[in-house]
Amino acid sequence: MSSKHRSSRQSERATGASESESASTVQLAEGLIVDGSRGLYAVETPDGLLRCTIRGRLRKELEYGSRGGAGRQVKRVTVREHDPVAIGDRVRVLPTGGESGVIEQVVARAGGAFTRRDPNAGAGNLALTTVAGLDQLIAVFAACEPAPHLRLLDRLLVLAESQDIAALICLNKVDQQPDGWLLERLEVYRAVGYPVVMTSAATGAGVSELRGRLDGHTSAFVGPSGVGKSSLLNAVQPGLALRVSAIGETTHKGRHTTTGTRLVPLDGGGGYIADTAGIRALALGAASLRQLDTCFREFAAYLGQCRLSDCTHLHEPDCAIRAAVANGSLDSERYESYGKLFDEGSKAPISLVALE
Ligand code: GDP
Ligand code: ZN
């Protein structure tokens, strides 16, 4: 950004910020990246939405030798291939006048993150967009059509658990009578502590309950295509899907967003929703095999009671988990999901979820 366009006072600020971290902190506004990628971002700050570039040094990753102190040597400088920041990251911004700013600092990332394929990248290209800072995953399934896949549900729940993201199950299209077996299965999930919300985007049933669970959270709706995610987004906040992108607004006037993932602030309540419509595959931080048993929350009561301390709960003698499955205290379908994910995880980290 050219300094010609700044007032002299702002220009001083910019210089101070790039030379001294401590001096800059005073004038920086903290905000949340809600849109954008590749060098141009929309950051929501207490003073409103700022269109921001990013300080060049944040694009570089410096690795120092172990000695530290004044004599430390830069061992390697890696220019990051991907964006150094993601939608959902908290950042500190130097306002540069108008509705512009420069991202000067990235606040340590908290919460979960997921990565999706960028539909702009074209077939076969693995360009990824990451959404950071999620604290709630809403697993959406349809009552009948498309038929609900509970293995996929278990996988989503494991990935949420592995990152300490709260998970909520939403059964949509309840206007199309769900089968008794499905309602029974959902009781198992409710019993182990996952809230289940029954909704119909078509009739509005359950929508206000769902909306209430979004306040104060940064949530993502995840599930196969056709289950009604976009319809639910529109139901919880009418007009959501048609909202003009904060970036599109300034770069291509009035153009509606067609692709990029954004965080959309909800009216009142202070929550955000990651607009994930069109996600075909997502990666959550990989769940490690060693911790897989802790990602089935109902196993917790039995962990530590197996004879072997490194019991995999698949074939070892005196396994408390298998005993609990055998006597009906643990659900056998969930245990089967555990076995399948364990097998899969012994070949490659469990992280990618195909949603098609
Ligand atoms: P997405 O791919 O998950 O975003 O699903 P959409 O929101 O695009 O919905 C897929 C189809 O299901 C559309 O034809 C919707 O009109 C329909 N649909 C969505 N929610 C409901 C619902 O609650 N009941 C019924 N009967 N149809 C629904
Ligand atoms: Zn065991």
Coordinates of N, CA and C and ligand atoms in Angstrom, one line a residue, residues 306 311 313 319, ligand 2:
C306 N -8.7 -51.6 31.5 CA -8.3 -52.8 30.7 C -7.0 -53.4 31.4
C311 N -3.9 -51.1 25.7 CA -5.0 -51.9 25.1 C -5.6 -51.1 23.9
H313 N -8.3 -52.3 22.6 CA -9.7 -52.7 22.7 C -10.3 -53.4 21.5
C319 N -10.3 -56.8 28.4 CA -10.5 -55.5 27.9 C -11.9 -55.0 28.4
Ligands
ZN2 ZN -9.3 -52.4 26.1

